[in-house]
mmCIF file of C-alpha atoms in Angstrom:
data_model
loop_
_atom_site.group_PDB
_atom_site.id
_atom_site.type_symbol
_atom_site.label_atom_id
_atom_site.label_comp_id
_atom_site.label_asym_id
_atom_site.label_seq_id
_atom_site.Cartn_x
_atom_site.Cartn_y
_atom_site.Cartn_z
ATOM 1 C CA UNK A 1 0.000 0.000 0.000
ATOM 2 C CA UNK A 2 1.125 3.555 -0.631
ATOM 3 C CA UNK A 3 2.190 5.704 2.280
ATOM 4 C CA UNK A 4 -0.093 8.561 3.265
ATOM 5 C CA UNK A 5 -2.885 7.468 0.946
ATOM 6 C CA UNK A 6 -0.955 8.218 -2.282
ATOM 7 C CA UNK A 7 -0.787 5.683 -5.094
ATOM 8 C CA UNK A 8 2.436 3.815 -5.645
ATOM 9 C CA UNK A 9 4.087 3.754 -9.067
ATOM 10 C CA UNK A 10 2.900 0.185 -9.596
ATOM 11 C CA UNK A 11 -0.659 1.155 -8.601
ATOM 12 C CA UNK A 12 -0.623 4.068 -11.054
ATOM 13 C CA UNK A 13 0.580 1.847 -13.887
ATOM 14 C CA UNK A 14 -2.079 -0.764 -13.105
ATOM 15 C CA UNK A 15 -4.724 1.953 -13.048
ATOM 16 C CA UNK A 16 -3.539 3.296 -16.413
ATOM 17 C CA UNK A 17 -3.588 -0.189 -17.921
ATOM 18 C CA UNK A 18 -7.086 -0.783 -16.568
ATOM 19 C CA UNK A 19 -8.336 2.494 -18.043
ATOM 20 C CA UNK A 20 -6.870 1.720 -21.449
ATOM 21 C CA UNK A 21 -8.259 -1.822 -21.430
ATOM 22 C CA UNK A 22 -11.718 -0.507 -20.544
ATOM 23 C CA UNK A 23 -11.482 2.131 -23.290
ATOM 24 C CA UNK A 24 -10.582 -0.512 -25.863
ATOM 25 C CA UNK A 25 -13.438 -2.767 -24.691
ATOM 26 C CA UNK A 26 -15.883 0.132 -25.012
ATOM 27 C CA UNK A 27 -14.740 1.008 -28.525
ATOM 28 C CA UNK A 28 -14.762 -2.654 -29.613
ATOM 29 C CA UNK A 29 -18.297 -3.102 -28.302
ATOM 30 C CA UNK A 30 -19.526 -0.044 -30.182
ATOM 31 C CA UNK A 31 -17.885 -1.277 -33.374
ATOM 32 C CA UNK A 32 -19.510 -4.702 -32.993
ATOM 33 C CA UNK A 33 -22.917 -3.099 -32.547
ATOM 34 C CA UNK A 34 -22.429 -0.991 -35.658
ATOM 35 C CA UNK A 35 -21.445 -4.038 -37.652
ATOM 36 C CA UNK A 36 -24.484 -6.034 -36.580
ATOM 37 C CA UNK A 37 -26.085 -7.311 -39.767
ATOM 38 C CA UNK A 38 -28.994 -9.678 -40.083
ATOM 39 C CA UNK A 39 -28.861 -11.417 -43.447
ATOM 40 C CA UNK A 40 -31.848 -13.407 -44.633
ATOM 41 C CA UNK A 41 -31.422 -15.621 -47.668
ATOM 42 C CA UNK A 42 -34.333 -17.168 -49.528
ATOM 43 C CA UNK A 43 -34.641 -18.979 -52.820
ATOM 44 C CA UNK A 44 -36.721 -17.403 -55.561
ATOM 45 C CA UNK A 45 -37.635 -19.719 -58.479
ATOM 46 C CA UNK A 46 -34.787 -22.108 -59.155
ATOM 47 C CA UNK A 47 -31.683 -19.931 -59.003
ATOM 48 C CA UNK A 48 -32.512 -16.437 -57.788
ATOM 49 C CA UNK A 49 -31.587 -15.418 -54.272
ATOM 50 C CA UNK A 50 -33.044 -12.573 -52.291
ATOM 51 C CA UNK A 51 -30.750 -11.028 -49.742
ATOM 52 C CA UNK A 52 -32.313 -8.863 -47.089
ATOM 53 C CA UNK A 53 -29.887 -6.917 -44.989
ATOM 54 C CA UNK A 54 -31.055 -5.139 -41.890
ATOM 55 C CA UNK A 55 -28.527 -2.722 -40.520
ATOM 56 C CA UNK A 56 -28.825 -1.845 -36.868
ATOM 57 C CA UNK A 57 -27.892 1.791 -36.610
ATOM 58 C CA UNK A 58 -26.803 3.407 -33.412
ATOM 59 C CA UNK A 59 -27.273 6.942 -32.305
ATOM 60 C CA UNK A 60 -24.404 9.182 -31.488
ATOM 61 C CA UNK A 61 -22.615 7.891 -28.408
ATOM 62 C CA UNK A 62 -20.720 11.106 -27.853
ATOM 63 C CA UNK A 63 -17.565 11.317 -25.827
ATOM 64 C CA UNK A 64 -14.102 12.414 -26.806
ATOM 65 C CA UNK A 65 -12.366 9.085 -26.315
ATOM 66 C CA UNK A 66 -10.136 10.047 -23.451
ATOM 67 C CA UNK A 67 -8.260 12.825 -21.695
ATOM 68 C CA UNK A 68 -6.796 15.840 -23.430
ATOM 69 C CA UNK A 69 -3.532 15.068 -25.210
ATOM 70 C CA UNK A 70 -0.460 15.548 -23.071
ATOM 71 C CA UNK A 71 1.777 18.433 -23.989
ATOM 72 C CA UNK A 72 5.247 17.675 -25.253
ATOM 73 C CA UNK A 73 7.404 20.750 -25.663
ATOM 74 C CA UNK A 74 10.767 19.137 -26.322
ATOM 75 C CA UNK A 75 12.532 18.708 -29.663
ATOM 76 C CA UNK A 76 10.995 16.603 -32.429
ATOM 77 C CA UNK A 77 13.134 14.206 -34.422
ATOM 78 C CA UNK A 78 13.056 14.783 -38.191
ATOM 79 C CA UNK A 79 10.146 13.173 -40.046
ATOM 80 C CA UNK A 80 10.515 11.665 -43.491
ATOM 81 C CA UNK A 81 8.034 10.091 -45.868
ATOM 82 C CA UNK A 82 8.956 6.481 -46.598
ATOM 83 C CA UNK A 83 8.478 4.728 -49.913
ATOM 84 C CA UNK A 84 5.318 2.962 -48.715
ATOM 85 C CA UNK A 85 3.770 6.253 -47.589
ATOM 86 C CA UNK A 86 4.361 5.770 -43.874
ATOM 87 C CA UNK A 87 6.141 8.509 -41.929
ATOM 88 C CA UNK A 88 9.364 7.794 -40.053
ATOM 89 C CA UNK A 89 10.370 10.015 -37.142
ATOM 90 C CA UNK A 90 14.004 9.447 -36.234
ATOM 91 C CA UNK A 91 17.313 11.202 -35.876
ATOM 92 C CA UNK A 92 19.905 10.754 -38.572
ATOM 93 C CA UNK A 93 21.553 7.348 -38.360
ATOM 94 C CA UNK A 94 18.973 5.825 -36.000
ATOM 95 C CA UNK A 95 17.549 2.704 -37.613
ATOM 96 C CA UNK A 96 16.663 0.521 -34.612
ATOM 97 C CA UNK A 97 14.699 -0.425 -32.666
ATOM 98 C CA UNK A 98 11.644 0.324 -34.809
ATOM 99 C CA UNK A 99 8.357 1.285 -33.162
ATOM 100 C CA UNK A 100 5.428 0.968 -35.596
ATOM 101 C CA UNK A 101 2.322 2.955 -34.643
ATOM 102 C CA UNK A 102 -0.819 1.667 -36.378
ATOM 103 C CA UNK A 103 -3.630 4.162 -35.846
ATOM 104 C CA UNK A 104 -6.903 5.529 -37.138
ATOM 105 C CA UNK A 105 -7.480 9.232 -36.526
ATOM 106 C CA UNK A 106 -11.185 8.542 -35.892
ATOM 107 C CA UNK A 107 -10.385 5.958 -33.181
ATOM 108 C CA UNK A 108 -11.098 7.265 -29.631
ATOM 109 C CA UNK A 109 -8.792 4.650 -28.072
ATOM 110 C CA UNK A 110 -5.974 5.900 -30.324
ATOM 111 C CA UNK A 111 -6.601 9.420 -29.066
ATOM 112 C CA UNK A 112 -6.490 8.119 -25.507
ATOM 113 C CA UNK A 113 -3.192 6.342 -26.153
ATOM 114 C CA UNK A 114 -1.768 9.482 -27.713
ATOM 115 C CA UNK A 115 -2.736 11.360 -24.563
ATOM 116 C CA UNK A 116 -0.932 8.863 -22.356
ATOM 117 C CA UNK A 117 2.246 8.003 -24.256
ATOM 118 C CA UNK A 118 2.358 10.203 -27.369
ATOM 119 C CA UNK A 119 4.798 12.574 -25.695
ATOM 120 C CA UNK A 120 6.959 9.666 -24.596
ATOM 121 C CA UNK A 121 7.102 8.360 -28.169
ATOM 122 C CA UNK A 122 8.300 11.764 -29.383
ATOM 123 C CA UNK A 123 10.822 12.031 -26.553
ATOM 124 C CA UNK A 124 12.304 8.603 -27.252
ATOM 125 C CA UNK A 125 12.702 9.463 -30.935
ATOM 126 C CA UNK A 126 14.238 12.861 -30.126
ATOM 127 C CA UNK A 127 16.748 11.168 -27.816
ATOM 128 C CA UNK A 128 17.757 8.795 -30.594
ATOM 129 C CA UNK A 129 16.500 5.737 -28.740
ATOM 130 C CA UNK A 130 13.997 4.553 -31.326
ATOM 131 C CA UNK A 131 12.857 4.978 -34.907
ATOM 132 C CA UNK A 132 9.122 5.642 -34.911
ATOM 133 C CA UNK A 133 7.081 4.735 -37.980
ATOM 134 C CA UNK A 134 3.550 6.131 -38.089
ATOM 135 C CA UNK A 135 1.132 3.998 -40.137
ATOM 136 C CA UNK A 136 -2.340 5.616 -40.275
ATOM 137 C CA UNK A 137 -4.949 3.451 -41.947
ATOM 138 C CA UNK A 138 -8.706 2.971 -42.209
ATOM 139 C CA UNK A 139 -10.027 0.723 -39.449
ATOM 140 C CA UNK A 140 -13.732 1.574 -39.532
ATOM 141 C CA UNK A 141 -16.053 0.024 -42.098
ATOM 142 C CA UNK A 142 -19.331 1.882 -41.479
ATOM 143 C CA UNK A 143 -20.249 5.493 -42.102
ATOM 144 C CA UNK A 144 -19.845 8.115 -40.917
ATOM 145 C CA UNK A 145 -16.792 6.658 -39.156
ATOM 146 C CA UNK A 146 -15.390 5.103 -42.326
ATOM 147 C CA UNK A 147 -15.563 8.290 -44.379
ATOM 148 C CA UNK A 148 -14.196 10.345 -41.494
ATOM 149 C CA UNK A 149 -11.283 7.952 -41.218
ATOM 150 C CA UNK A 150 -10.561 7.974 -44.944
ATOM 151 C CA UNK A 151 -10.634 11.758 -45.260
ATOM 152 C CA UNK A 152 -8.302 12.214 -42.289
ATOM 153 C CA UNK A 153 -5.882 9.535 -43.464
ATOM 154 C CA UNK A 154 -5.860 10.981 -46.979
ATOM 155 C CA UNK A 155 -5.133 14.469 -45.636
ATOM 156 C CA UNK A 156 -2.310 13.108 -43.477
ATOM 157 C CA UNK A 157 -0.869 11.421 -46.552
ATOM 158 C CA UNK A 158 -1.053 14.763 -48.390
ATOM 159 C CA UNK A 159 0.778 16.601 -45.609
ATOM 160 C CA UNK A 160 4.455 17.434 -46.208
ATOM 161 C CA UNK A 161 6.724 15.441 -43.904
ATOM 162 C CA UNK A 162 8.185 18.502 -42.171
ATOM 163 C CA UNK A 163 4.721 19.406 -40.828
ATOM 164 C CA UNK A 164 3.399 15.887 -40.454
ATOM 165 C CA UNK A 165 3.859 15.291 -36.729
ATOM 166 C CA UNK A 166 2.099 18.534 -35.777
ATOM 167 C CA UNK A 167 -0.735 17.746 -38.175
ATOM 168 C CA UNK A 168 -0.982 14.255 -36.674
ATOM 169 C CA UNK A 169 -1.501 15.823 -33.261
ATOM 170 C CA UNK A 170 -3.980 18.368 -34.639
ATOM 171 C CA UNK A 171 -6.147 15.623 -36.139
ATOM 172 C CA UNK A 172 -6.465 13.953 -32.750
ATOM 173 C CA UNK A 173 -7.211 17.277 -31.082
ATOM 174 C CA UNK A 174 -10.071 17.818 -33.573
ATOM 175 C CA UNK A 175 -11.386 14.227 -33.582
ATOM 176 C CA UNK A 176 -15.179 14.296 -34.069
ATOM 177 C CA UNK A 177 -17.436 12.464 -31.601
ATOM 178 C CA UNK A 178 -18.389 8.934 -32.550
ATOM 179 C CA UNK A 179 -21.431 8.905 -34.815
ATOM 180 C CA UNK A 180 -20.874 12.450 -36.050
ATOM 181 C CA UNK A 181 -19.700 13.330 -39.512
ATOM 182 C CA UNK A 182 -16.389 15.112 -39.222
ATOM 183 C CA UNK A 183 -12.934 15.699 -40.674
ATOM 184 C CA UNK A 184 -14.514 17.669 -43.508
ATOM 185 C CA UNK A 185 -12.209 18.722 -46.326
ATOM 186 C CA UNK A 186 -12.585 22.469 -45.548
ATOM 187 C CA UNK A 187 -11.597 21.813 -41.923
ATOM 188 C CA UNK A 188 -8.678 19.579 -42.883
ATOM 189 C CA UNK A 189 -7.381 22.353 -45.141
ATOM 190 C CA UNK A 190 -8.003 25.066 -42.542
ATOM 191 C CA UNK A 191 -6.100 23.158 -39.837
ATOM 192 C CA UNK A 192 -3.160 22.732 -42.187
ATOM 193 C CA UNK A 193 -3.160 26.480 -42.786
ATOM 194 C CA UNK A 194 -3.020 27.068 -39.044
ATOM 195 C CA UNK A 195 0.210 25.060 -39.035
ATOM 196 C CA UNK A 196 1.671 27.062 -41.908
ATOM 197 C CA UNK A 197 0.778 24.756 -44.808
ATOM 198 C CA UNK A 198 -0.960 26.980 -47.349
ATOM 199 C CA UNK A 199 0.286 25.471 -50.603
ATOM 200 C CA UNK A 200 -2.697 25.068 -52.991
ATOM 201 C CA UNK A 201 -1.296 21.637 -53.842
ATOM 202 C CA UNK A 202 -2.234 20.417 -50.378
ATOM 203 C CA UNK A 203 -5.826 21.632 -50.754
ATOM 204 C CA UNK A 204 -6.037 19.988 -54.177
ATOM 205 C CA UNK A 205 -4.716 16.739 -52.721
ATOM 206 C CA UNK A 206 -7.319 16.806 -49.957
ATOM 207 C CA UNK A 207 -10.257 17.805 -52.150
ATOM 208 C CA UNK A 208 -9.298 15.332 -54.846
ATOM 209 C CA UNK A 209 -8.591 12.457 -52.431
ATOM 210 C CA UNK A 210 -5.330 12.069 -54.309
ATOM 211 C CA UNK A 211 -3.721 9.803 -51.699
ATOM 212 C CA UNK A 212 -6.663 7.483 -51.081
ATOM 213 C CA UNK A 213 -4.855 4.679 -52.916
ATOM 214 C CA UNK A 214 -2.031 5.031 -50.418
ATOM 215 C CA UNK A 215 -4.565 4.825 -47.590
ATOM 216 C CA UNK A 216 -5.951 1.610 -49.051
ATOM 217 C CA UNK A 217 -2.443 0.177 -49.306
ATOM 218 C CA UNK A 218 -1.759 1.072 -45.663
ATOM 219 C CA UNK A 219 -5.028 -0.587 -44.649
ATOM 220 C CA UNK A 220 -4.139 -3.733 -46.565
ATOM 221 C CA UNK A 221 -0.703 -3.788 -44.950
ATOM 222 C CA UNK A 222 -2.195 -3.439 -41.468
ATOM 223 C CA UNK A 223 -4.411 -6.448 -42.163
ATOM 224 C CA UNK A 224 -1.463 -8.411 -43.531
ATOM 225 C CA UNK A 225 0.558 -7.987 -40.344
ATOM 226 C CA UNK A 226 -2.405 -8.909 -38.141
ATOM 227 C CA UNK A 227 -3.731 -5.581 -36.903
ATOM 228 C CA UNK A 228 -7.371 -6.161 -35.949
ATOM 229 C CA UNK A 229 -7.876 -3.287 -33.503
ATOM 230 C CA UNK A 230 -6.329 0.053 -32.707
ATOM 231 C CA UNK A 231 -4.264 1.397 -31.094
ATOM 232 C CA UNK A 232 -1.554 -1.093 -32.011
ATOM 233 C CA UNK A 233 2.138 -0.682 -31.265
ATOM 234 C CA UNK A 234 4.748 -3.078 -32.611
ATOM 235 C CA UNK A 235 8.389 -2.996 -31.511
ATOM 236 C CA UNK A 236 10.728 -4.638 -34.000
ATOM 237 C CA UNK A 237 7.691 -6.332 -35.522
ATOM 238 C CA UNK A 238 6.248 -7.714 -32.283
ATOM 239 C CA UNK A 239 3.035 -6.343 -30.802
ATOM 240 C CA UNK A 240 3.410 -4.576 -27.476
ATOM 241 C CA UNK A 241 0.964 -5.258 -24.654
ATOM 242 C CA UNK A 242 -1.554 -2.882 -23.127
ATOM 243 C CA UNK A 243 0.929 -1.898 -20.415
ATOM 244 C CA UNK A 244 3.134 -0.142 -23.002
ATOM 245 C CA UNK A 245 0.081 1.589 -24.496
ATOM 246 C CA UNK A 246 -0.971 2.906 -21.104
ATOM 247 C CA UNK A 247 2.274 3.585 -19.254
ATOM 248 C CA UNK A 248 5.174 5.824 -20.210
ATOM 249 C CA UNK A 249 7.492 3.849 -17.954
ATOM 250 C CA UNK A 250 6.470 0.523 -19.486
ATOM 251 C CA UNK A 251 6.966 1.833 -23.020
ATOM 252 C CA UNK A 252 10.396 3.240 -22.200
ATOM 253 C CA UNK A 253 11.386 -0.048 -20.584
ATOM 254 C CA UNK A 254 10.323 -2.018 -23.656
ATOM 255 C CA UNK A 255 12.329 0.249 -25.947
ATOM 256 C CA UNK A 256 15.383 0.062 -23.670
ATOM 257 C CA UNK A 257 15.223 -3.724 -23.633
ATOM 258 C CA UNK A 258 15.007 -3.770 -27.430
ATOM 259 C CA UNK A 259 18.254 -1.814 -27.622
ATOM 260 C CA UNK A 260 18.939 1.215 -29.777
ATOM 261 C CA UNK A 261 22.687 1.605 -29.889
ATOM 262 C CA UNK A 262 24.200 4.940 -28.928
ATOM 263 C CA UNK A 263 21.436 7.527 -28.339
ATOM 264 C CA UNK A 264 21.601 10.708 -30.406
ATOM 265 C CA UNK A 265 19.745 13.779 -29.228
ATOM 266 C CA UNK A 266 17.498 15.591 -31.696
ATOM 267 C CA UNK A 267 19.477 17.843 -33.973
ATOM 268 C CA UNK A 268 22.742 16.000 -33.355
ATOM 269 C CA UNK A 269 24.298 14.467 -36.445
ATOM 270 C CA UNK A 270 25.701 10.945 -36.223
ATOM 271 C CA UNK A 271 29.425 10.573 -35.807
ATOM 272 C CA UNK A 272 31.390 10.442 -39.071
ATOM 273 C CA UNK A 273 32.872 7.053 -39.884
#
């Protein structure tokens, strides 16, 4: 027990894990209810089949999916767009360990994870302890969630790499409530402008859904590696448990155990060989 009524470090970590697990259960239950389909098949004449699909629609559940995102004011490691469209955040020369972040900007549990450990992820990358690879994709399959997800992921794919991390955080800050239509193209363009991205090419990319093929490829890749729910963190290709999603200390411990070579602080070039 903690002295003087305060929670011990272990108690706090258990509480954080419990909150994250409950958040994921809540989101999973809502998704299952939205996907509830009753399909009735009946023969008509010799070969025709009538398919009746009854979709059980839910009202808006509301909620913002978790606490306000934690503030990280330290340096940010450089971000680069990789060949597959994902975004790597790492200091020069840092190639391992690799932390893959599979996320959907419409996912409340992803927003909750970002609030708990998003700052830690940035800090670890800035210290040269990990290479972070962000892999946004489309998790949801029913509207309006599906369309919200696709518009946000497309806009993120349109965003220049040097502004990508800030835009990533802005999308979570503006996440619409479940059941509401959100992430409209005018808003996605406006938020980019607030971050200094005013190039008409970005607006054209958003309005024309020019990167939606990339979003589909990212979604297919997530399915290929076994991502069935978000948030999903993988360290060197192995999924991390809920403790790392809920606890800064647990995430840092996992990264330290994976090994990252000699840490390089953000802005520090690797030693010449």
